[in-house]
């Protein structure tokens, strides 16, 4: 099943940035978020990079197109689960 999404530009930029940093396609990143928010991590695609890998990167070691990305904007699984509780209530 395919689901299309058209986020506003600021959200789209965050999605693109985080998907790229984690090694996801944009669609797989959205599915990863949704699966974790809805407590179904077994249905989530797996990133090709991890948050731990990103934590070890220094700006001078990063590819030029990644230097400007705010690594802190990638949500953790705990943050995603917290968001799901806020949405549900």
XYZ file of C-alpha atoms in Angstrom:
89
model
C 0.000 0.000 0.000
C 1.344 3.421 -0.900
C 0.566 6.564 1.070
C 1.562 9.977 -0.240
C 2.396 12.925 1.987
C 3.041 16.583 1.201
C 4.420 18.320 4.308
C 4.980 22.058 4.511
C 8.513 23.121 3.552
C 9.968 23.455 7.104
C 8.812 19.943 8.012
C 9.892 18.561 4.639
C 13.384 19.953 5.217
C 13.625 18.225 8.609
C 12.385 14.957 7.084
C 14.904 15.196 4.246
C 17.784 16.081 6.575
C 17.078 13.328 9.091
C 16.377 10.693 6.447
C 19.677 11.493 4.763
C 21.600 11.386 8.040
C 20.137 7.988 8.925
C 20.502 6.550 5.415
C 16.744 6.284 4.749
C 14.666 7.228 1.768
C 12.202 9.956 2.762
C 9.295 7.510 2.717
C 11.146 4.907 4.794
C 11.996 7.589 7.367
C 8.304 8.479 7.704
C 7.381 4.796 8.046
C 10.145 4.364 10.665
C 8.716 7.265 12.703
C 5.135 6.002 12.389
C 6.050 2.424 13.337
C 7.902 3.583 16.442
C 5.262 6.117 17.487
C 2.598 3.417 17.245
C 4.726 0.947 19.209
C 5.316 -1.363 16.231
C 9.111 -1.172 15.826
C 9.193 -4.637 14.283
C 7.449 -3.156 11.230
C 9.927 -0.282 10.875
C 12.573 -0.251 8.155
C 16.095 -0.256 9.559
C 18.376 2.741 9.049
C 21.706 2.213 7.344
C 23.270 4.559 9.921
C 22.655 4.788 13.657
C 22.332 7.688 16.060
C 25.465 6.349 17.778
C 27.342 6.584 14.467
C 26.175 10.165 14.034
C 27.171 11.084 17.597
C 30.739 10.136 16.745
C 30.936 12.411 13.723
C 32.840 15.650 13.900
C 31.858 18.415 11.470
C 35.276 18.240 9.805
C 34.793 14.471 9.249
C 31.316 14.850 7.740
C 30.587 15.140 4.041
C 30.197 18.771 2.972
C 26.447 18.448 2.389
C 25.940 17.158 5.942
C 28.016 19.824 7.748
C 25.068 22.198 8.139
C 22.642 19.584 9.467
C 21.566 19.814 13.075
C 22.113 16.263 14.306
C 20.137 17.042 17.458
C 16.912 17.255 15.446
C 16.764 13.488 14.887
C 14.140 12.162 17.313
C 15.105 9.294 19.588
C 12.832 6.273 19.991
C 11.973 7.478 23.517
C 10.980 10.883 22.125
C 8.853 9.230 19.456
C 7.042 7.124 22.053
C 6.477 10.205 24.218
C 4.987 11.948 21.177
C 2.627 9.032 20.608
C 1.257 9.388 24.146
C 0.721 13.120 23.628
C -1.121 12.451 20.355
C -3.294 9.743 21.923
C -4.367 11.932 24.842
